[in-house]
Amino acid sequence: MKISELSRRTGVPVASIKYFLRQGLLPAGRATSATISEYGDEHAQRLRLIKALTTLGGLSIAATRDVLGAVDQADTSEGALGAVSYALPVPVAAQGGAGPEEDDGATPAAAAEVAELLTALDWQAPGTSPHVQGLTTALRELRRLDAQYGPGELAAYARLAEGVARLDLERAAVLEDPVALAERAVIVFAICAPVFELLRRLAQEDQVRRRLTGDGAGGAAPRS
Amino acid sequence: MKISELSRRTGVPVASIKYFLRQGLLPAGRATSATISEYGDEHAQRLRLIKALTTLGGLSIAATRDVLGAVDQADTSEGALGAVSYALPVPVAAQGGAGPEEDDGATPAAAAEVAELLTALDWQAPGTSPHVQGLTTALRELRRLDAQYGPGELAAYARLAEGVARLDLERAAVLEDPVALAERAVIVFAICAPVFELLRRLAQEDQVRRRLTGDGAGGAAPRS
């Protein structure tokens, strides 16, 4: 198909397609003349993934290039899942308080908290994982705010997070083709994250309302 | 105390304190001369809350003013909790796809999905709630991506979100004084949200690793 048809089919403007071509996000088409190229279904699929990453996932062009490169190098579905997971930006941990250069004891305490958690849950993640590092930073800043988690609190959250991750994987891993699966994983990992956060906020709202009206049925007491 | 002492005690630079005073975020001190004012503990506490909102919560000055105004008007702990919850920015829902003006059937379908969910879970939230509206927008965009949740999937996520919200409320609602509680609620609602997201990403990473290595012990099968 010509670039105009590619634009029509994907809803991405021609100028944007040309920009993605120049930025190396989209492979060049097959040149049929000096000014005309032919594009295939693989271009349309790649464009939908670029659109999902940049528009819905909110990724920069550089971050999008990283994700696409990781997906291209993955030769299995699990590899593609892992690549997307590592390439997506780590959620912004709490920032501020004392600078990281100040050794106030919060850094080793937070690192120990993360290590203990991983051991207790038997979660496999190396110290180089961006998620381990992000969690360590977040817990360090909470300690500096004197708002650290109490004994068992972090593990209680982690057990619920494990349940959410299990649902995520079930939603993402239904496809065999690594590229199609990567597109799905981007949607589930990056775009559905706010959905869970909204559900959490809705549940908070419900529980605050019940406290206000004195209706404890769904408040502090577990209902499930 | 003088402004220099207020700065020293809170770690907020004098120039920033003056900026917050000009912006009306911090009440004026008691003038003891034409150029010198006296500040009290309530100023230090308010400054810590402003710092938490702007630096750690990432709120704009305008959004911070909204939260502070809501906290000041709340006369109960539950009121302060609700005020903070409503005043904090709604998590960014998926944006993009067709414009909201295009009536493609996704909007009513998403609205019906949210209404059914609230009924099924017996969650109390009015249609005017920013969380109801945010969730409706997110589900509409997922429908346009042909990535909507299957039957029961959203409810499964919502049950886990309810558990997270219960932990949140337990962490937040330990204080009686509305302003102290509001400070705590900001930390729990706004700053700890990335912690859960990091735990979810870590759990995803663990489960992907187990699939890659063929170690199913913690993969698809529930462990708890």
Tab-separated table of C-alpha atoms in Angstrom:
chain	number	residue	atom	x	y	z
A	1	MET	CA	0.000	0.000	0.000
A	2	LYS	CA	1.040	3.610	-0.457
A	3	ILE	CA	1.755	5.914	2.492
A	4	SER	CA	-1.657	7.576	2.091
A	5	GLU	CA	-3.396	4.207	2.469
A	6	LEU	CA	-1.166	3.345	5.449
A	7	SER	CA	-2.252	6.623	7.036
A	8	ARG	CA	-5.910	5.922	6.340
A	9	ARG	CA	-5.752	2.414	7.760
A	10	THR	CA	-3.936	3.341	10.970
A	11	GLY	CA	-5.333	6.806	11.602
A	12	VAL	CA	-1.793	8.181	11.826
A	13	PRO	CA	-1.274	11.381	9.745
A	14	VAL	CA	1.163	11.124	6.790
A	15	ALA	CA	3.405	13.788	8.346
A	16	SER	CA	3.679	11.703	11.531
A	17	ILE	CA	4.481	8.558	9.529
A	18	LYS	CA	7.279	10.435	7.750
A	19	TYR	CA	8.568	11.656	11.115
A	20	PHE	CA	8.614	8.099	12.503
A	21	LEU	CA	10.460	6.953	9.349
A	22	ARG	CA	13.085	9.700	9.774
A	23	GLN	CA	13.458	8.840	13.487
A	24	GLY	CA	14.061	5.200	12.627
A	25	LEU	CA	11.018	3.962	14.555
A	26	LEU	CA	9.357	2.620	11.408
A	27	PRO	CA	11.355	0.574	8.854
A	28	ALA	CA	11.481	2.060	5.351
A	29	GLY	CA	9.024	0.730	2.785
A	30	ARG	CA	10.004	-0.977	-0.475
A	31	ALA	CA	10.923	1.809	-2.939
A	32	THR	CA	8.951	1.421	-6.201
A	33	SER	CA	10.197	4.709	-7.669
A	34	ALA	CA	12.363	7.642	-6.616
A	35	THR	CA	9.525	9.135	-4.541
A	36	ILE	CA	7.068	6.290	-3.899
A	37	SER	CA	7.371	3.401	-1.438
A	38	GLU	CA	5.177	0.385	-0.823
A	39	TYR	CA	4.217	-0.506	2.747
A	40	GLY	CA	2.877	-3.781	4.099
A	41	ASP	CA	0.803	-5.091	7.001
A	42	GLU	CA	3.919	-5.206	9.186
A	43	HIS	CA	4.195	-1.417	8.804
A	44	ALA	CA	0.575	-0.960	9.842
A	45	GLN	CA	1.084	-3.161	12.907
A	46	ARG	CA	4.275	-1.353	13.856
A	47	LEU	CA	2.535	2.011	13.451
A	48	ARG	CA	-0.277	0.947	15.790
A	49	LEU	CA	2.352	-0.045	18.372
A	50	ILE	CA	4.184	3.288	17.972
A	51	LYS	CA	0.882	5.114	18.363
A	52	ALA	CA	0.016	3.118	21.493
A	53	LEU	CA	3.425	3.828	23.019
A	54	THR	CA	3.604	7.538	22.232
A	55	THR	CA	-0.012	8.653	22.529
A	56	LEU	CA	-1.469	6.319	25.116
A	57	GLY	CA	1.670	5.224	26.932
A	58	GLY	CA	2.995	8.772	26.982
A	59	LEU	CA	6.507	7.640	25.987
A	60	SER	CA	9.094	9.913	24.401
A	61	ILE	CA	10.454	9.098	20.952
A	62	ALA	CA	13.709	7.900	22.552
A	63	ALA	CA	11.871	5.640	25.015
A	64	THR	CA	9.690	4.323	22.180
A	65	ARG	CA	12.833	3.465	20.199
A	66	ASP	CA	14.161	1.529	23.220
A	67	VAL	CA	10.951	-0.473	23.579
A	68	LEU	CA	10.787	-1.274	19.853
A	69	GLY	CA	14.434	-2.323	19.786
A	70	ALA	CA	13.885	-4.625	22.751
A	71	VAL	CA	10.777	-6.141	21.160
A	72	ASP	CA	12.637	-6.736	17.883
A	73	GLN	CA	15.420	-8.590	19.660
A	74	ALA	CA	13.053	-10.824	21.599
A	75	ASP	CA	12.554	-14.215	19.948
A	76	THR	CA	10.013	-15.629	22.379
A	77	SER	CA	6.763	-14.349	23.812
A	78	GLU	CA	8.238	-14.297	27.306
A	79	GLY	CA	11.265	-12.422	25.995
A	80	ALA	CA	9.003	-9.805	24.440
A	81	LEU	CA	7.054	-9.465	27.692
A	82	GLY	CA	10.241	-9.013	29.687
A	83	ALA	CA	11.643	-6.557	27.156
A	84	VAL	CA	8.522	-4.398	27.280
A	85	SER	CA	8.481	-4.536	31.067
A	86	TYR	CA	12.114	-3.419	31.350
A	87	ALA	CA	11.901	-0.788	28.611
A	88	LEU	CA	8.811	0.984	29.930
A	89	PRO	CA	9.583	3.908	32.223
A	90	VAL	CA	9.697	2.994	35.891
A	91	PRO	CA	6.832	4.649	37.808
A	92	VAL	CA	8.060	7.879	39.332
A	93	ALA	CA	9.077	7.067	42.849
A	94	ALA	CA	8.792	9.700	45.546
A	95	GLN	CA	11.525	12.249	44.939
A	96	GLY	CA	12.769	14.975	47.199
A	97	GLY	CA	13.873	15.204	50.771
A	98	ALA	CA	17.566	14.830	51.384
A	99	GLY	CA	19.754	14.326	48.343
A	100	PRO	CA	20.999	10.840	47.561
A	101	GLU	CA	24.497	11.930	48.473
A	102	GLU	CA	23.514	12.432	52.103
A	103	ASP	CA	24.128	9.198	53.947
A	104	ASP	CA	21.438	9.425	56.602
A	105	GLY	CA	20.957	5.687	57.007
A	106	ALA	CA	17.756	5.690	54.956
A	107	THR	CA	19.423	4.167	51.878
A	108	PRO	CA	20.790	0.988	53.509
A	109	ALA	CA	17.570	0.624	55.522
A	110	ALA	CA	15.455	0.825	52.355
A	111	ALA	CA	17.746	-1.573	50.483
A	112	ALA	CA	17.468	-4.069	53.335
A	113	GLU	CA	13.663	-3.674	53.350
A	114	VAL	CA	13.504	-4.508	49.610
A	115	ALA	CA	15.885	-7.472	49.958
A	116	GLU	CA	13.858	-8.891	52.851
A	117	LEU	CA	10.644	-8.471	50.906
A	118	LEU	CA	12.007	-10.283	47.848
A	119	THR	CA	13.240	-13.142	50.023
A	120	ALA	CA	9.994	-13.409	51.979
A	121	LEU	CA	7.925	-13.516	48.786
A	122	ASP	CA	10.444	-15.595	46.830
A	123	TRP	CA	10.326	-13.068	43.995
A	124	GLN	CA	13.069	-13.376	41.374
A	125	ALA	CA	14.585	-10.003	40.488
A	126	PRO	CA	18.248	-9.001	40.345
A	127	GLY	CA	19.591	-5.924	42.114
A	128	THR	CA	20.100	-4.370	38.684
A	129	SER	CA	16.350	-4.498	37.949
A	130	PRO	CA	14.951	-0.974	37.445
A	131	HIS	CA	12.003	-2.019	39.599
A	132	VAL	CA	14.216	-3.035	42.521
A	133	GLN	CA	16.076	0.254	42.237
A	134	GLY	CA	12.854	2.277	41.901
A	135	LEU	CA	11.297	0.610	44.932
A	136	THR	CA	14.455	1.212	46.970
A	137	THR	CA	14.380	4.907	46.086
A	138	ALA	CA	10.688	5.194	46.953
A	139	LEU	CA	11.097	3.482	50.326
A	140	ARG	CA	14.140	5.621	51.121
A	141	GLU	CA	12.173	8.826	50.523
A	142	LEU	CA	9.255	7.566	52.626
A	143	ARG	CA	11.699	6.875	55.474
A	144	ARG	CA	12.990	10.418	55.199
A	145	LEU	CA	9.370	11.596	55.519
A	146	ASP	CA	9.018	9.345	58.573
A	147	ALA	CA	6.230	7.564	56.673
A	148	GLN	CA	7.799	4.146	56.187
A	149	TYR	CA	5.667	1.036	56.048
A	150	GLY	CA	5.144	-0.828	59.300
A	151	PRO	CA	6.117	-4.471	59.756
A	152	GLY	CA	4.032	-6.593	57.417
A	153	GLU	CA	2.377	-3.646	55.637
A	154	LEU	CA	4.631	-3.754	52.590
A	155	ALA	CA	4.217	-7.533	52.330
A	156	ALA	CA	0.425	-7.114	52.500
A	157	TYR	CA	0.547	-4.673	49.581
A	158	ALA	CA	2.955	-6.973	47.739
A	159	ARG	CA	0.580	-9.954	48.009
A	160	LEU	CA	-2.165	-7.867	46.383
A	161	ALA	CA	0.305	-6.667	43.731
A	162	GLU	CA	1.094	-10.293	42.981
A	163	GLY	CA	-2.582	-10.928	42.324
A	164	VAL	CA	-2.749	-7.910	40.012
A	165	ALA	CA	0.374	-9.045	38.140
A	166	ARG	CA	-1.155	-12.482	37.672
A	167	LEU	CA	-4.241	-10.903	36.070
A	168	ASP	CA	-1.936	-8.716	33.935
A	169	LEU	CA	-0.002	-11.704	32.638
A	170	GLU	CA	-3.211	-13.585	31.865
A	171	ARG	CA	-4.431	-10.602	29.848
A	172	ALA	CA	-1.119	-10.026	28.077
A	173	ALA	CA	0.116	-13.520	27.334
A	174	VAL	CA	-2.763	-14.732	25.173
A	175	LEU	CA	-0.879	-14.134	21.926
A	176	GLU	CA	1.942	-16.195	20.433
A	177	ASP	CA	3.455	-13.778	17.896
A	178	PRO	CA	6.082	-11.723	19.777
A	179	VAL	CA	5.234	-8.430	18.041
A	180	ALA	CA	1.477	-8.793	18.516
A	181	LEU	CA	2.100	-9.843	22.101
A	182	ALA	CA	4.374	-6.853	22.663
A	183	GLU	CA	1.613	-4.536	21.439
A	184	ARG	CA	-0.781	-6.215	23.877
A	185	ALA	CA	1.780	-6.044	26.693
A	186	VAL	CA	2.255	-2.316	26.134
A	187	ILE	CA	-1.481	-1.820	26.446
A	188	VAL	CA	-1.749	-3.959	29.567
A	189	PHE	CA	1.434	-2.804	31.303
A	190	ALA	CA	1.481	0.871	30.382
A	191	ILE	CA	-2.057	1.876	29.582
A	192	CYS	CA	-4.043	-0.208	32.022
A	193	ALA	CA	-1.932	0.873	35.004
A	194	PRO	CA	-4.061	4.013	35.494
A	195	VAL	CA	-7.201	1.845	35.404
A	196	PHE	CA	-6.094	0.010	38.538
A	197	GLU	CA	-5.136	3.282	40.174
A	198	LEU	CA	-8.606	4.661	39.377
A	199	LEU	CA	-10.224	1.543	40.845
A	200	ARG	CA	-8.143	2.029	43.983
A	201	ARG	CA	-9.217	5.675	44.220
A	202	LEU	CA	-12.862	4.675	43.692
A	203	ALA	CA	-12.576	2.059	46.441
A	204	GLN	CA	-10.979	4.666	48.743
A	205	GLU	CA	-13.850	7.032	47.944
A	206	ASP	CA	-16.416	4.341	48.765
A	207	GLN	CA	-14.746	3.545	52.069
A	208	VAL	CA	-14.423	7.222	53.062
A	209	ARG	CA	-18.104	7.755	52.201
A	210	ARG	CA	-19.126	4.845	54.399
A	211	ARG	CA	-17.118	6.248	57.293
A	212	LEU	CA	-18.791	9.631	56.825
A	213	THR	CA	-22.296	8.155	56.771
A	214	GLY	CA	-21.536	5.668	59.506
A	215	ASP	CA	-22.374	2.784	57.178
A	216	GLY	CA	-19.689	0.324	58.169
A	217	ALA	CA	-20.901	-2.500	55.952
A	218	GLY	CA	-18.149	-1.997	53.437
A	219	GLY	CA	-15.806	0.082	55.500
A	220	ALA	CA	-13.165	-1.344	57.754
A	221	ALA	CA	-14.591	-4.847	57.944
A	222	PRO	CA	-13.579	-7.200	55.127
A	223	ARG	CA	-16.499	-8.084	52.923
A	224	SER	CA	-15.069	-10.798	50.756
B	1	MET	CA	10.284	31.851	65.245
B	2	LYS	CA	11.735	34.009	62.491
B	3	ILE	CA	11.550	32.998	58.819
B	4	SER	CA	15.202	31.867	58.902
B	5	GLU	CA	14.430	29.454	61.742
B	6	LEU	CA	11.280	28.259	59.928
B	7	SER	CA	13.468	27.554	56.901
B	8	ARG	CA	16.037	25.691	58.978
B	9	ARG	CA	13.422	23.545	60.716
B	10	THR	CA	11.551	22.553	57.553
B	11	GLY	CA	14.393	22.441	55.042
B	12	VAL	CA	12.472	24.809	52.767
B	13	PRO	CA	14.598	27.727	51.446
B	14	VAL	CA	13.587	31.226	52.606
B	15	ALA	CA	12.939	32.278	48.993
B	16	SER	CA	10.487	29.378	48.589
B	17	ILE	CA	8.728	30.270	51.845
B	18	LYS	CA	8.295	33.846	50.598
B	19	TYR	CA	6.940	32.518	47.306
B	20	PHE	CA	4.391	30.339	49.128
B	21	LEU	CA	3.374	33.347	51.242
B	22	ARG	CA	2.858	35.485	48.104
B	23	GLN	CA	0.859	32.680	46.460
B	24	GLY	CA	-1.397	32.440	49.499
B	25	LEU	CA	-0.462	28.827	50.244
B	26	LEU	CA	1.022	29.720	53.613
B	27	PRO	CA	-0.794	32.100	56.006
B	28	ALA	CA	1.109	35.265	56.891
B	29	GLY	CA	3.021	35.282	60.170
B	30	ARG	CA	2.375	37.713	63.043
B	31	ALA	CA	4.099	41.012	62.141
B	32	THR	CA	6.407	42.145	64.939
B	33	SER	CA	7.851	45.068	62.975
B	34	ALA	CA	7.579	46.508	59.480
B	35	THR	CA	9.895	43.846	58.052
B	36	ILE	CA	9.871	40.975	60.558
B	37	SER	CA	7.197	38.356	61.194
B	38	GLU	CA	6.900	35.613	63.765
B	39	TYR	CA	5.920	32.100	62.669
B	40	GLY	CA	4.591	29.214	64.728
B	41	ASP	CA	4.426	25.431	64.674
B	42	GLU	CA	1.316	25.578	62.474
B	43	HIS	CA	3.422	27.285	59.795
B	44	ALA	CA	6.058	24.563	60.011
B	45	GLN	CA	3.392	21.861	59.695
B	46	ARG	CA	1.739	23.613	56.758
B	47	LEU	CA	5.116	24.029	55.052
B	48	ARG	CA	5.838	20.315	55.374
B	49	LEU	CA	2.459	19.587	53.761
B	50	ILE	CA	3.145	22.060	50.916
B	51	LYS	CA	6.549	20.456	50.383
B	52	ALA	CA	5.001	16.965	50.303
B	53	LEU	CA	2.365	18.070	47.801
B	54	THR	CA	4.637	19.994	45.439
B	55	THR	CA	7.890	18.047	45.587
B	56	LEU	CA	6.781	14.505	46.272
B	57	GLY	CA	3.206	14.630	45.019
B	58	GLY	CA	4.250	16.576	41.922
B	59	LEU	CA	1.288	18.961	42.235
B	60	SER	CA	1.200	22.396	40.646
B	61	ILE	CA	0.836	25.479	42.846
B	62	ALA	CA	-2.816	25.779	41.767
B	63	ALA	CA	-3.556	22.135	42.584
B	64	THR	CA	-1.766	22.503	45.923
B	65	ARG	CA	-3.953	25.536	46.724
B	66	ASP	CA	-7.058	23.422	45.976
B	67	VAL	CA	-5.943	20.611	48.278
B	68	LEU	CA	-5.051	23.001	51.103
B	69	GLY	CA	-8.363	24.834	50.775
B	70	ALA	CA	-10.269	21.557	50.923
B	71	VAL	CA	-8.302	20.416	53.978
B	72	ASP	CA	-8.947	23.717	55.750
B	73	GLN	CA	-12.688	23.419	55.191
B	74	ALA	CA	-12.860	19.848	56.452
B	75	ASP	CA	-13.919	19.645	60.090
B	76	THR	CA	-13.659	15.899	60.511
B	77	SER	CA	-10.958	13.374	59.750
B	78	GLU	CA	-13.187	11.667	57.191
B	79	GLY	CA	-13.906	15.040	55.594
B	80	ALA	CA	-10.192	15.738	55.287
B	81	LEU	CA	-9.604	12.295	53.756
B	82	GLY	CA	-12.362	12.826	51.214
B	83	ALA	CA	-11.155	16.343	50.430
B	84	VAL	CA	-7.619	15.151	49.767
B	85	SER	CA	-8.897	12.263	47.649
B	86	TYR	CA	-11.039	14.556	45.467
B	87	ALA	CA	-8.454	17.338	45.201
B	88	LEU	CA	-5.557	15.138	44.114
B	89	PRO	CA	-5.176	14.854	40.343
B	90	VAL	CA	-6.976	11.899	38.830
B	91	PRO	CA	-4.484	9.367	37.404
B	92	VAL	CA	-4.023	10.026	33.716
B	93	ALA	CA	-6.390	7.727	31.904
B	94	ALA	CA	-5.554	6.442	28.447
B	95	GLN	CA	-5.924	9.315	26.029
B	96	GLY	CA	-5.997	9.270	22.284
B	97	GLY	CA	-7.836	7.334	19.642
B	98	ALA	CA	-10.993	8.934	18.352
B	99	GLY	CA	-11.909	12.295	19.818
B	100	PRO	CA	-14.608	12.436	22.466
B	101	GLU	CA	-16.907	14.158	20.022
B	102	GLU	CA	-17.081	11.084	17.818
B	103	ASP	CA	-20.019	8.993	18.952
B	104	ASP	CA	-18.731	5.535	18.091
B	105	GLY	CA	-20.664	3.707	20.784
B	106	ALA	CA	-17.592	3.364	23.010
B	107	THR	CA	-18.718	6.105	25.415
B	108	PRO	CA	-22.109	4.619	26.376
B	109	ALA	CA	-20.578	1.135	26.498
B	110	ALA	CA	-17.850	2.320	28.890
B	111	ALA	CA	-20.349	4.238	31.033
B	112	ALA	CA	-22.523	1.123	31.300
B	113	GLU	CA	-19.456	-0.950	32.227
B	114	VAL	CA	-18.614	1.440	35.094
B	115	ALA	CA	-22.226	1.571	36.323
B	116	GLU	CA	-22.482	-2.230	36.330
B	117	LEU	CA	-19.195	-2.509	38.204
B	118	LEU	CA	-20.288	-0.055	40.909
B	119	THR	CA	-23.580	-1.915	41.346
B	120	ALA	CA	-21.948	-5.331	41.442
B	121	LEU	CA	-19.430	-4.207	44.076
B	122	ASP	CA	-21.904	-1.977	45.950
B	123	TRP	CA	-19.426	0.900	45.782
B	124	GLN	CA	-20.812	4.330	46.649
B	125	ALA	CA	-19.674	7.005	44.180
B	126	PRO	CA	-21.784	9.582	42.328
B	127	GLY	CA	-21.558	10.074	38.559
B	128	THR	CA	-19.924	13.419	39.265
B	129	SER	CA	-16.972	11.747	41.012
B	130	PRO	CA	-13.711	12.481	39.158
B	131	HIS	CA	-12.813	8.822	39.629
B	132	VAL	CA	-16.003	7.603	37.944
B	133	GLN	CA	-15.372	9.991	35.062
B	134	GLY	CA	-11.692	9.052	34.806
B	135	LEU	CA	-12.477	5.345	34.761
B	136	THR	CA	-15.148	5.849	32.100
B	137	THR	CA	-12.651	7.705	29.894
B	138	ALA	CA	-10.005	5.009	30.362
B	139	LEU	CA	-12.403	2.168	29.530
B	140	ARG	CA	-13.685	4.059	26.480
B	141	GLU	CA	-10.153	4.433	25.101
B	142	LEU	CA	-9.388	0.759	25.741
B	143	ARG	CA	-12.543	-0.166	23.781
B	144	ARG	CA	-11.361	1.964	20.896
B	145	LEU	CA	-8.076	0.022	20.994
B	146	ASP	CA	-10.115	-3.198	21.006
B	147	ALA	CA	-8.461	-4.005	24.335
B	148	GLN	CA	-11.449	-3.877	26.659
B	149	TYR	CA	-11.628	-6.049	29.738
B	150	GLY	CA	-13.369	-9.400	29.377
B	151	PRO	CA	-16.357	-10.393	31.499
B	152	GLY	CA	-15.283	-10.555	35.127
B	153	GLU	CA	-11.776	-9.215	34.517
B	154	LEU	CA	-12.516	-5.680	35.667
B	155	ALA	CA	-14.335	-6.988	38.752
B	156	ALA	CA	-11.317	-9.184	39.568
B	157	TYR	CA	-9.044	-6.130	39.431
B	158	ALA	CA	-11.579	-4.128	41.445
B	159	ARG	CA	-11.639	-6.702	44.265
B	160	LEU	CA	-7.853	-6.401	44.560
B	161	ALA	CA	-8.137	-2.593	44.436
B	162	GLU	CA	-10.599	-2.804	47.318
B	163	GLY	CA	-8.006	-4.664	49.356
B	164	VAL	CA	-5.377	-2.037	48.525
B	165	ALA	CA	-7.756	0.788	49.470
B	166	ARG	CA	-8.468	-0.905	52.782
B	167	LEU	CA	-4.725	-0.986	53.552
B	168	ASP	CA	-4.477	2.667	52.437
B	169	LEU	CA	-7.246	3.767	54.791
B	170	GLU	CA	-5.703	1.831	57.671
B	171	ARG	CA	-2.400	3.616	57.038
B	172	ALA	CA	-3.972	7.057	56.589
B	173	ALA	CA	-6.675	7.142	59.226
B	174	VAL	CA	-4.530	6.670	62.311
B	175	LEU	CA	-4.518	10.360	63.175
B	176	GLU	CA	-7.341	12.433	64.672
B	177	ASP	CA	-6.221	15.991	63.900
B	178	PRO	CA	-7.602	16.836	60.413
B	179	VAL	CA	-4.482	18.706	59.256
B	180	ALA	CA	-2.050	16.041	60.466
B	181	LEU	CA	-4.309	13.408	58.932
B	182	ALA	CA	-4.434	15.327	55.652
B	183	GLU	CA	-0.636	15.388	55.533
B	184	ARG	CA	-0.608	11.641	56.117
B	185	ALA	CA	-3.352	11.102	53.512
B	186	VAL	CA	-1.363	13.031	50.912
B	187	ILE	CA	1.615	10.809	51.578
B	188	VAL	CA	-0.440	7.623	51.413
B	189	PHE	CA	-2.702	8.566	48.502
B	190	ALA	CA	-0.298	10.504	46.299
B	191	ILE	CA	3.183	9.379	47.169
B	192	CYS	CA	2.671	5.708	47.929
B	193	ALA	CA	0.744	5.083	44.694
B	194	PRO	CA	4.013	4.517	42.769
B	195	VAL	CA	5.119	2.038	45.439
B	196	PHE	CA	2.207	-0.246	44.603
B	197	GLU	CA	2.877	0.178	40.899
B	198	LEU	CA	6.525	-0.773	41.480
B	199	LEU	CA	5.432	-3.844	43.450
B	200	ARG	CA	3.153	-4.799	40.570
B	201	ARG	CA	5.992	-4.387	38.071
B	202	LEU	CA	8.306	-6.455	40.304
B	203	ALA	CA	5.678	-9.186	40.528
B	204	GLN	CA	5.270	-9.089	36.730
B	205	GLU	CA	9.028	-9.382	36.381
B	206	ASP	CA	9.108	-12.379	38.727
B	207	GLN	CA	6.333	-14.127	36.830
B	208	VAL	CA	7.906	-13.446	33.422
B	209	ARG	CA	11.247	-14.788	34.717
B	210	ARG	CA	9.568	-17.969	35.926
B	211	ARG	CA	7.953	-18.474	32.542
B	212	LEU	CA	11.323	-17.980	30.831
B	213	THR	CA	13.091	-20.488	33.092
B	214	GLY	CA	10.166	-22.900	33.066
B	215	ASP	CA	9.849	-22.619	36.839
B	216	GLY	CA	6.105	-22.635	37.236
B	217	ALA	CA	6.112	-22.647	41.022
B	218	GLY	CA	5.160	-19.014	41.238
B	219	GLY	CA	3.861	-18.520	37.742
B	220	ALA	CA	0.315	-19.180	36.688
B	221	ALA	CA	-0.716	-21.242	39.692
B	222	PRO	CA	-1.909	-19.302	42.735
B	223	ARG	CA	0.494	-19.615	45.626
B	224	SER	CA	-1.415	-17.973	48.415
